[in-house]
Amino acid sequence: MREAYHVELDELAGNLAKMSAQVATAMETATKALLDADLALAQRVIGDDAKVDDARAECEEQAYALLALQAPVATDLRTVLAVIHAAESLERMGDLALHVAKAARRRYPNNALPDVVRPYFSEMGEAVVSLARRTEEVIKSRDVDAARSLEADDDRVDEIHRHLFSVIMAKDWEFGVAAAVDITLLGRFYERYADHAVSVAKRMVFVATGKMPGYGPGDDF
């Protein structure tokens, strides 16, 4: 019975890792759709979003069943609780990729991004997809040091996000209000995506150590 129980726990963590891979692919595809004004890619992300929602529902159903039937304690309980919270963050990451794809679709056949900001979104896209891929590995390994290393990429996304405001507020901005609004929203989508990836990694630190890393300034992670 205990062996079967631990197999179920491993399956639960594996399903969460698969969710992270799903949302990484979604944002990678959405970013390409945004940069290339590719309607087919945007539609693919939009159409696949329901799969992420289904994956969250499956993770939660499995987690609640383990809570009800097995009454896990210690590390096992932390694993189940972390999966419930992390699945919510991963679903939100999928939603943010969806928003990027919808922005690309909304401006098609035009590109939603003026050339002056395209390099920033290309860099943010690479950074957040890397975060999601590395989060997948952290879920599998529960490597605390690997989880902590995600902070650097998140900080870089934050820097770019802040810099975008100076670009659109500059006196020589010539692309109008609509483009500025698009850039503001899109930058926020990438920034929040990165934050959710770090949140999932923190949940894995909680599983491994029993201590939830702090979220405030000066807190250790």
PDB file of C-alpha atoms in Angstrom:
ATOM      1  CA  MET A   1       0.000   0.000   0.000  1.00  0.00           C
ATOM      2  CA  ARG A   2       2.761   2.457   0.944  1.00  0.00           C
ATOM      3  CA  GLU A   3       4.683   1.659  -2.233  1.00  0.00           C
ATOM      4  CA  ALA A   4       1.591   2.361  -4.343  1.00  0.00           C
ATOM      5  CA  TYR A   5       1.050   5.559  -2.382  1.00  0.00           C
ATOM      6  CA  HIS A   6       4.551   6.826  -3.180  1.00  0.00           C
ATOM      7  CA  VAL A   7       4.075   5.904  -6.825  1.00  0.00           C
ATOM      8  CA  GLU A   8       1.000   8.150  -6.793  1.00  0.00           C
ATOM      9  CA  LEU A   9       3.023  10.965  -5.217  1.00  0.00           C
ATOM     10  CA  ASP A  10       5.681  10.616  -7.923  1.00  0.00           C
ATOM     11  CA  GLU A  11       2.984  10.690 -10.589  1.00  0.00           C
ATOM     12  CA  LEU A  12       1.557  13.848  -9.036  1.00  0.00           C
ATOM     13  CA  ALA A  13       4.922  15.613  -9.185  1.00  0.00           C
ATOM     14  CA  GLY A  14       5.434  14.312 -12.712  1.00  0.00           C
ATOM     15  CA  ASN A  15       2.119  15.761 -13.846  1.00  0.00           C
ATOM     16  CA  LEU A  16       3.114  19.125 -12.373  1.00  0.00           C
ATOM     17  CA  ALA A  17       6.414  19.014 -14.261  1.00  0.00           C
ATOM     18  CA  LYS A  18       4.519  18.289 -17.464  1.00  0.00           C
ATOM     19  CA  MET A  19       2.375  21.361 -16.801  1.00  0.00           C
ATOM     20  CA  SER A  20       5.521  23.467 -16.560  1.00  0.00           C
ATOM     21  CA  ALA A  21       6.669  22.087 -19.905  1.00  0.00           C
ATOM     22  CA  GLN A  22       3.260  22.904 -21.401  1.00  0.00           C
ATOM     23  CA  VAL A  23       3.319  26.526 -20.318  1.00  0.00           C
ATOM     24  CA  ALA A  24       6.936  26.918 -21.436  1.00  0.00           C
ATOM     25  CA  THR A  25       5.967  25.766 -24.925  1.00  0.00           C
ATOM     26  CA  ALA A  26       2.914  28.014 -24.868  1.00  0.00           C
ATOM     27  CA  MET A  27       4.957  31.134 -24.088  1.00  0.00           C
ATOM     28  CA  GLU A  28       7.678  30.179 -26.539  1.00  0.00           C
ATOM     29  CA  THR A  29       5.094  29.835 -29.298  1.00  0.00           C
ATOM     30  CA  ALA A  30       3.209  32.973 -28.240  1.00  0.00           C
ATOM     31  CA  THR A  31       6.416  35.014 -28.294  1.00  0.00           C
ATOM     32  CA  LYS A  32       7.235  33.825 -31.792  1.00  0.00           C
ATOM     33  CA  ALA A  33       3.689  34.686 -32.873  1.00  0.00           C
ATOM     34  CA  LEU A  34       4.116  38.154 -31.361  1.00  0.00           C
ATOM     35  CA  LEU A  35       7.506  38.842 -32.924  1.00  0.00           C
ATOM     36  CA  ASP A  36       6.614  37.448 -36.357  1.00  0.00           C
ATOM     37  CA  ALA A  37       2.943  38.481 -36.515  1.00  0.00           C
ATOM     38  CA  ASP A  38       2.184  34.798 -37.116  1.00  0.00           C
ATOM     39  CA  LEU A  39      -1.558  34.203 -36.865  1.00  0.00           C
ATOM     40  CA  ALA A  40      -1.334  30.410 -37.110  1.00  0.00           C
ATOM     41  CA  LEU A  41       1.000  30.228 -34.117  1.00  0.00           C
ATOM     42  CA  ALA A  42      -1.194  32.598 -32.121  1.00  0.00           C
ATOM     43  CA  GLN A  43      -4.220  30.424 -32.842  1.00  0.00           C
ATOM     44  CA  ARG A  44      -2.312  27.341 -31.743  1.00  0.00           C
ATOM     45  CA  VAL A  45      -1.601  28.842 -28.323  1.00  0.00           C
ATOM     46  CA  ILE A  46      -5.189  30.004 -27.969  1.00  0.00           C
ATOM     47  CA  GLY A  47      -6.547  26.601 -28.937  1.00  0.00           C
ATOM     48  CA  ASP A  48      -4.198  24.716 -26.604  1.00  0.00           C
ATOM     49  CA  ASP A  49      -4.982  26.772 -23.509  1.00  0.00           C
ATOM     50  CA  ALA A  50      -7.782  24.414 -22.482  1.00  0.00           C
ATOM     51  CA  LYS A  51      -5.199  21.628 -22.176  1.00  0.00           C
ATOM     52  CA  VAL A  52      -3.397  23.599 -19.475  1.00  0.00           C
ATOM     53  CA  ASP A  53      -6.673  24.129 -17.628  1.00  0.00           C
ATOM     54  CA  ASP A  54      -7.393  20.413 -17.842  1.00  0.00           C
ATOM     55  CA  ALA A  55      -3.907  19.606 -16.532  1.00  0.00           C
ATOM     56  CA  ARG A  56      -4.472  21.812 -13.488  1.00  0.00           C
ATOM     57  CA  ALA A  57      -7.819  20.173 -12.798  1.00  0.00           C
ATOM     58  CA  GLU A  58      -6.195  16.732 -13.041  1.00  0.00           C
ATOM     59  CA  CYS A  59      -3.389  17.719 -10.641  1.00  0.00           C
ATOM     60  CA  GLU A  60      -5.812  19.147  -8.117  1.00  0.00           C
ATOM     61  CA  GLU A  61      -8.154  16.163  -8.306  1.00  0.00           C
ATOM     62  CA  GLN A  62      -5.250  13.788  -7.753  1.00  0.00           C
ATOM     63  CA  ALA A  63      -3.879  15.905  -4.890  1.00  0.00           C
ATOM     64  CA  TYR A  64      -7.213  16.146  -3.083  1.00  0.00           C
ATOM     65  CA  ALA A  65      -7.723  12.409  -3.450  1.00  0.00           C
ATOM     66  CA  LEU A  66      -4.366  11.786  -1.784  1.00  0.00           C
ATOM     67  CA  LEU A  67      -5.277  14.161   1.036  1.00  0.00           C
ATOM     68  CA  ALA A  68      -8.614  12.451   1.604  1.00  0.00           C
ATOM     69  CA  LEU A  69      -7.546   8.827   1.253  1.00  0.00           C
ATOM     70  CA  GLN A  70      -3.941   8.714   2.471  1.00  0.00           C
ATOM     71  CA  ALA A  71      -3.738  11.513   5.096  1.00  0.00           C
ATOM     72  CA  PRO A  72      -0.109  12.312   4.183  1.00  0.00           C
ATOM     73  CA  VAL A  73       2.254  13.829   6.750  1.00  0.00           C
ATOM     74  CA  ALA A  74       5.636  15.603   6.768  1.00  0.00           C
ATOM     75  CA  THR A  75       7.318  15.761   3.332  1.00  0.00           C
ATOM     76  CA  ASP A  76       4.478  13.919   1.635  1.00  0.00           C
ATOM     77  CA  LEU A  77       1.961  16.449   2.905  1.00  0.00           C
ATOM     78  CA  ARG A  78       4.187  19.312   1.787  1.00  0.00           C
ATOM     79  CA  THR A  79       4.378  17.762  -1.669  1.00  0.00           C
ATOM     80  CA  VAL A  80       0.602  17.555  -2.016  1.00  0.00           C
ATOM     81  CA  LEU A  81       0.025  21.091  -0.763  1.00  0.00           C
ATOM     82  CA  ALA A  82       2.811  22.476  -2.967  1.00  0.00           C
ATOM     83  CA  VAL A  83       1.314  20.828  -6.039  1.00  0.00           C
ATOM     84  CA  ILE A  84      -2.092  22.404  -5.371  1.00  0.00           C
ATOM     85  CA  HIS A  85      -0.588  25.888  -5.115  1.00  0.00           C
ATOM     86  CA  ALA A  86       1.949  25.411  -7.911  1.00  0.00           C
ATOM     87  CA  ALA A  87      -0.676  24.116 -10.336  1.00  0.00           C
ATOM     88  CA  GLU A  88      -2.574  27.372  -9.863  1.00  0.00           C
ATOM     89  CA  SER A  89       0.549  29.401 -10.695  1.00  0.00           C
ATOM     90  CA  LEU A  90       1.274  27.264 -13.741  1.00  0.00           C
ATOM     91  CA  GLU A  91      -2.271  27.668 -15.013  1.00  0.00           C
ATOM     92  CA  ARG A  92      -1.849  31.415 -14.638  1.00  0.00           C
ATOM     93  CA  MET A  93       1.367  31.221 -16.666  1.00  0.00           C
ATOM     94  CA  GLY A  94      -0.621  29.511 -19.391  1.00  0.00           C
ATOM     95  CA  ASP A  95      -3.188  32.306 -19.246  1.00  0.00           C
ATOM     96  CA  LEU A  96      -0.432  34.917 -19.631  1.00  0.00           C
ATOM     97  CA  ALA A  97       0.901  33.131 -22.708  1.00  0.00           C
ATOM     98  CA  LEU A  98      -2.677  33.144 -23.982  1.00  0.00           C
ATOM     99  CA  HIS A  99      -2.858  36.920 -23.499  1.00  0.00           C
ATOM    100  CA  VAL A 100       0.340  37.370 -25.527  1.00  0.00           C
ATOM    101  CA  ALA A 101      -1.079  35.225 -28.331  1.00  0.00           C
ATOM    102  CA  LYS A 102      -4.332  37.181 -28.317  1.00  0.00           C
ATOM    103  CA  ALA A 103      -2.398  40.453 -28.594  1.00  0.00           C
ATOM    104  CA  ALA A 104      -0.588  39.090 -31.644  1.00  0.00           C
ATOM    105  CA  ARG A 105      -3.893  37.985 -33.157  1.00  0.00           C
ATOM    106  CA  ARG A 106      -5.596  41.287 -32.396  1.00  0.00           C
ATOM    107  CA  ARG A 107      -3.016  43.315 -34.358  1.00  0.00           C
ATOM    108  CA  TYR A 108      -2.673  40.858 -37.240  1.00  0.00           C
ATOM    109  CA  PRO A 109      -1.675  41.357 -40.069  1.00  0.00           C
ATOM    110  CA  ASN A 110       0.297  44.177 -38.462  1.00  0.00           C
ATOM    111  CA  ASN A 111       2.963  43.523 -35.864  1.00  0.00           C
ATOM    112  CA  ALA A 112       1.942  44.551 -32.356  1.00  0.00           C
ATOM    113  CA  LEU A 113       5.508  45.648 -31.590  1.00  0.00           C
ATOM    114  CA  PRO A 114       7.395  48.587 -33.130  1.00  0.00           C
ATOM    115  CA  ASP A 115      10.920  47.635 -34.162  1.00  0.00           C
ATOM    116  CA  VAL A 116      12.426  49.689 -31.330  1.00  0.00           C
ATOM    117  CA  VAL A 117      11.036  47.348 -28.641  1.00  0.00           C
ATOM    118  CA  ARG A 118      11.247  44.009 -30.433  1.00  0.00           C
ATOM    119  CA  PRO A 119      14.703  43.123 -29.012  1.00  0.00           C
ATOM    120  CA  TYR A 120      13.416  43.645 -25.478  1.00  0.00           C
ATOM    121  CA  PHE A 121      10.497  41.279 -25.980  1.00  0.00           C
ATOM    122  CA  SER A 122      12.728  38.749 -27.679  1.00  0.00           C
ATOM    123  CA  GLU A 123      15.019  38.780 -24.648  1.00  0.00           C
ATOM    124  CA  MET A 124      12.133  38.622 -22.187  1.00  0.00           C
ATOM    125  CA  GLY A 125      10.612  35.738 -24.108  1.00  0.00           C
ATOM    126  CA  GLU A 126      13.841  33.748 -23.973  1.00  0.00           C
ATOM    127  CA  ALA A 127      14.266  34.499 -20.271  1.00  0.00           C
ATOM    128  CA  VAL A 128      10.779  33.482 -19.183  1.00  0.00           C
ATOM    129  CA  VAL A 129      10.752  30.321 -21.285  1.00  0.00           C
ATOM    130  CA  SER A 130      14.097  29.391 -19.708  1.00  0.00           C
ATOM    131  CA  LEU A 131      12.557  30.002 -16.288  1.00  0.00           C
ATOM    132  CA  ALA A 132       9.663  27.667 -17.045  1.00  0.00           C
ATOM    133  CA  ARG A 133      11.978  24.961 -18.419  1.00  0.00           C
ATOM    134  CA  ARG A 134      14.215  25.196 -15.367  1.00  0.00           C
ATOM    135  CA  THR A 135      11.167  25.145 -13.110  1.00  0.00           C
ATOM    136  CA  GLU A 136      10.227  21.836 -14.724  1.00  0.00           C
ATOM    137  CA  GLU A 137      13.624  20.448 -13.719  1.00  0.00           C
ATOM    138  CA  VAL A 138      13.326  21.859 -10.190  1.00  0.00           C
ATOM    139  CA  ILE A 139       9.962  20.114  -9.783  1.00  0.00           C
ATOM    140  CA  LYS A 140      11.595  16.834 -10.762  1.00  0.00           C
ATOM    141  CA  SER A 141      14.794  17.252  -8.723  1.00  0.00           C
ATOM    142  CA  ARG A 142      13.655  19.437  -5.792  1.00  0.00           C
ATOM    143  CA  ASP A 143      17.124  20.980  -6.048  1.00  0.00           C
ATOM    144  CA  VAL A 144      17.124  23.979  -3.697  1.00  0.00           C
ATOM    145  CA  ASP A 145      20.172  25.615  -5.285  1.00  0.00           C
ATOM    146  CA  ALA A 146      18.657  25.269  -8.757  1.00  0.00           C
ATOM    147  CA  ALA A 147      15.438  26.825  -7.484  1.00  0.00           C
ATOM    148  CA  ARG A 148      17.326  29.764  -6.029  1.00  0.00           C
ATOM    149  CA  SER A 149      19.183  30.325  -9.306  1.00  0.00           C
ATOM    150  CA  LEU A 150      15.922  31.321 -10.991  1.00  0.00           C
ATOM    151  CA  GLU A 151      16.020  34.692  -9.225  1.00  0.00           C
ATOM    152  CA  ALA A 152      18.666  36.085 -11.603  1.00  0.00           C
ATOM    153  CA  ASP A 153      16.524  35.567 -14.704  1.00  0.00           C
ATOM    154  CA  ASP A 154      13.497  36.971 -12.915  1.00  0.00           C
ATOM    155  CA  ASP A 155      15.487  40.077 -11.983  1.00  0.00           C
ATOM    156  CA  ARG A 156      16.509  40.551 -15.617  1.00  0.00           C
ATOM    157  CA  VAL A 157      12.884  40.379 -16.752  1.00  0.00           C
ATOM    158  CA  ASP A 158      12.002  42.977 -14.116  1.00  0.00           C
ATOM    159  CA  GLU A 159      14.771  45.254 -15.407  1.00  0.00           C
ATOM    160  CA  ILE A 160      13.548  45.050 -18.989  1.00  0.00           C
ATOM    161  CA  HIS A 161       9.972  45.587 -17.878  1.00  0.00           C
ATOM    162  CA  ARG A 162      10.962  48.773 -16.051  1.00  0.00           C
ATOM    163  CA  HIS A 163      13.045  49.975 -18.985  1.00  0.00           C
ATOM    164  CA  LEU A 164      10.103  49.663 -21.352  1.00  0.00           C
ATOM    165  CA  PHE A 165       8.371  52.456 -19.471  1.00  0.00           C
ATOM    166  CA  SER A 166      11.252  54.820 -20.193  1.00  0.00           C
ATOM    167  CA  VAL A 167      11.091  53.864 -23.876  1.00  0.00           C
ATOM    168  CA  ILE A 168       7.384  54.569 -24.307  1.00  0.00           C
ATOM    169  CA  MET A 169       7.550  57.743 -22.202  1.00  0.00           C
ATOM    170  CA  ALA A 170      10.480  59.224 -24.136  1.00  0.00           C
ATOM    171  CA  LYS A 171       9.904  62.493 -25.966  1.00  0.00           C
ATOM    172  CA  ASP A 172      10.801  60.908 -29.301  1.00  0.00           C
ATOM    173  CA  TRP A 173       8.167  58.142 -29.008  1.00  0.00           C
ATOM    174  CA  GLU A 174       6.408  58.199 -32.366  1.00  0.00           C
ATOM    175  CA  PHE A 175       4.221  55.123 -32.396  1.00  0.00           C
ATOM    176  CA  GLY A 176       1.118  56.456 -30.687  1.00  0.00           C
ATOM    177  CA  VAL A 177      -0.962  55.625 -27.661  1.00  0.00           C
ATOM    178  CA  ALA A 178      -2.286  52.258 -28.872  1.00  0.00           C
ATOM    179  CA  ALA A 179       1.213  50.853 -29.316  1.00  0.00           C
ATOM    180  CA  ALA A 180       2.254  52.215 -25.913  1.00  0.00           C
ATOM    181  CA  VAL A 181      -0.734  50.507 -24.274  1.00  0.00           C
ATOM    182  CA  ASP A 182       0.056  47.214 -26.027  1.00  0.00           C
ATOM    183  CA  ILE A 183       3.675  47.360 -24.878  1.00  0.00           C
ATOM    184  CA  THR A 184       2.685  48.184 -21.303  1.00  0.00           C
ATOM    185  CA  LEU A 185       0.293  45.250 -21.113  1.00  0.00           C
ATOM    186  CA  LEU A 186       2.605  42.824 -22.867  1.00  0.00           C
ATOM    187  CA  GLY A 187       5.519  43.766 -20.642  1.00  0.00           C
ATOM    188  CA  ARG A 188       3.324  43.113 -17.630  1.00  0.00           C
ATOM    189  CA  PHE A 189       2.355  39.678 -18.979  1.00  0.00           C
ATOM    190  CA  TYR A 190       6.009  38.622 -19.225  1.00  0.00           C
ATOM    191  CA  GLU A 191       6.875  40.092 -15.838  1.00  0.00           C
ATOM    192  CA  ARG A 192       4.028  38.248 -14.121  1.00  0.00           C
ATOM    193  CA  TYR A 193       4.851  35.007 -15.951  1.00  0.00           C
ATOM    194  CA  ALA A 194       8.377  35.145 -14.525  1.00  0.00           C
ATOM    195  CA  ASP A 195       7.042  35.873 -11.038  1.00  0.00           C
ATOM    196  CA  HIS A 196       4.787  32.825 -11.158  1.00  0.00           C
ATOM    197  CA  ALA A 197       7.688  30.603 -12.270  1.00  0.00           C
ATOM    198  CA  VAL A 198       9.705  31.760  -9.265  1.00  0.00           C
ATOM    199  CA  SER A 199       6.683  31.129  -7.043  1.00  0.00           C
ATOM    200  CA  VAL A 200       6.526  27.515  -8.233  1.00  0.00           C
ATOM    201  CA  ALA A 201      10.248  27.109  -7.534  1.00  0.00           C
ATOM    202  CA  LYS A 202       9.703  28.442  -4.021  1.00  0.00           C
ATOM    203  CA  ARG A 203       7.027  25.820  -3.486  1.00  0.00           C
ATOM    204  CA  MET A 204       9.608  23.157  -4.327  1.00  0.00           C
ATOM    205  CA  VAL A 205      12.011  24.665  -1.783  1.00  0.00           C
ATOM    206  CA  PHE A 206       9.188  24.322   0.743  1.00  0.00           C
ATOM    207  CA  VAL A 207       8.821  20.639  -0.157  1.00  0.00           C
ATOM    208  CA  ALA A 208      12.544  20.005   0.258  1.00  0.00           C
ATOM    209  CA  THR A 209      13.202  22.057   3.395  1.00  0.00           C
ATOM    210  CA  GLY A 210       9.874  22.519   5.152  1.00  0.00           C
ATOM    211  CA  LYS A 211      10.397  26.282   5.064  1.00  0.00           C
ATOM    212  CA  MET A 212       8.685  28.628   2.634  1.00  0.00           C
ATOM    213  CA  PRO A 213      11.166  31.207   1.285  1.00  0.00           C
ATOM    214  CA  GLY A 214      10.186  34.815   1.999  1.00  0.00           C
ATOM    215  CA  TYR A 215       8.663  37.078  -0.594  1.00  0.00           C
ATOM    216  CA  GLY A 216       9.499  40.468   0.863  1.00  0.00           C
ATOM    217  CA  PRO A 217      12.588  42.691   0.389  1.00  0.00           C
ATOM    218  CA  GLY A 218      15.569  41.240   2.158  1.00  0.00           C
ATOM    219  CA  ASP A 219      14.030  37.795   2.574  1.00  0.00           C
ATOM    220  CA  ASP A 220      16.246  34.869   1.716  1.00  0.00           C
ATOM    221  CA  PHE A 221      15.577  32.629  -1.234  1.00  0.00           C
TER     222      PHE A 221
END
